[in-house]
XYZ file of C-alpha atoms in Angstrom:
125
model
C 7.411 -18.351 3.289
C 6.418 -14.798 2.443
C 4.684 -12.995 5.284
C 3.030 -9.593 4.986
C 1.142 -8.141 7.941
C -0.636 -4.805 7.652
C -1.567 -2.600 10.581
C -2.679 0.937 11.326
C -6.168 1.010 9.886
C -9.241 2.248 11.681
C -11.988 4.836 11.686
C -10.967 8.366 10.731
C -12.915 11.526 10.012
C -12.854 13.154 6.581
C -9.781 15.314 6.265
C -7.914 13.206 8.777
C -4.731 11.171 8.482
C -3.703 7.567 8.956
C -0.392 5.783 8.618
C -0.455 2.172 7.505
C 2.435 -0.179 8.154
C 3.324 -3.525 6.620
C 5.725 -5.845 8.394
C 7.365 -8.322 6.057
C 9.376 -11.523 6.408
C 10.427 -14.590 4.472
C 11.896 -12.939 1.385
C 14.609 -10.496 0.339
C 12.585 -7.338 0.935
C 15.224 -4.961 -0.396
C 15.176 -6.654 -3.826
C 11.452 -6.247 -4.529
C 9.243 -3.346 -5.413
C 6.309 -3.109 -3.011
C 2.819 -1.790 -3.363
C -0.376 -0.841 -1.613
C -3.705 -1.807 -3.084
C -7.239 -1.396 -1.815
C -10.667 -2.864 -2.239
C -13.820 -0.962 -1.448
C -17.142 -2.718 -0.830
C -18.634 -3.884 -4.099
C -15.635 -2.779 -6.127
C -12.669 -4.488 -7.663
C -9.268 -4.340 -6.040
C -7.221 -1.390 -7.319
C -3.612 -0.368 -7.058
C -2.914 2.692 -4.940
C 0.850 3.091 -4.938
C 4.110 1.334 -5.669
C 7.694 1.956 -4.606
C 10.723 0.529 -6.350
C 13.390 -1.501 -4.590
C 16.496 0.346 -5.645
C 16.000 4.092 -5.802
C 12.681 4.380 -4.017
C 10.834 5.779 -7.009
C 7.176 6.078 -6.096
C 4.039 5.899 -8.199
C 0.455 6.719 -7.313
C -2.963 6.320 -8.761
C -4.403 9.704 -9.744
C -7.030 9.817 -7.008
C -4.442 9.811 -4.214
C -1.651 11.917 -5.706
C -0.665 14.715 -3.371
C -2.436 13.078 -0.424
C -0.737 9.695 0.052
C 2.970 8.954 0.464
C 4.505 5.503 0.196
C 7.823 4.737 1.834
C 9.965 1.792 2.823
C 12.643 0.983 5.378
C 14.847 -1.720 3.911
C 16.770 -2.108 7.160
C 13.562 -2.993 9.011
C 11.787 -4.801 6.133
C 8.870 -2.399 6.543
C 6.522 -0.697 4.098
C 4.421 2.354 4.942
C 1.587 4.391 3.510
C 0.971 7.857 4.913
C -2.575 8.903 4.067
C -3.607 12.550 4.484
C -6.732 14.553 3.702
C -8.738 11.360 3.690
C -12.066 11.254 1.897
C -15.041 8.905 2.305
C -14.172 7.350 -1.059
C -10.858 6.196 0.430
C -12.797 3.750 2.591
C -11.519 0.269 1.762
C -9.487 -2.670 2.914
C -5.861 -1.826 2.228
C -3.364 -4.519 1.297
C 0.394 -4.489 0.957
C 1.837 -6.685 -1.744
C 5.082 -7.690 -3.383
C 5.859 -6.876 -7.002
C 7.434 -9.650 -9.059
C 10.598 -7.612 -9.653
C 12.469 -4.693 -8.165
C 10.722 -2.266 -10.493
C 7.189 -0.917 -10.399
C 5.775 -2.135 -13.709
C 2.241 -0.996 -13.011
C -0.399 -0.580 -10.335
C -2.786 -3.251 -11.515
C -3.347 -6.152 -9.116
C -1.913 -8.576 -11.675
C 1.517 -6.994 -11.166
C 1.673 -8.174 -7.575
C 2.340 -11.664 -6.265
C 2.068 -12.085 -2.510
C -0.518 -10.231 -0.443
C -1.175 -9.500 3.199
C -4.506 -10.053 4.930
C -5.458 -6.385 4.716
C -6.387 -3.647 7.152
C -9.654 -1.742 7.110
C -9.679 2.035 6.726
C -13.042 3.720 7.190
C -13.404 7.430 6.513
C -16.596 8.720 8.031
C -17.901 11.458 10.269
């Protein structure tokens, strides 16, 4: 059974930083691309970033490029999202998710199969 558990969210001031973690179990983590997606109040879920299984190639939605960094530790079955220079529009529930293959095909939610329960990130002064 696939298990994905996010942590690290909270309240942060604009310009601040947060590091999200996703602990995984129940599947061969090192074979799957992994992603972070988010859903803001009243908005549809959107893809934020994806990292491939093999070479660690990373992809980002335009609004977070240069500010967010996705990474993975295959030895620990962990996924991370380092978020810097946070803006109020980054406020959302953040989810980690498994891609269907080892390659990042796209950032749309339909490219991801299993999801965690999410962790709230609120950017506000």
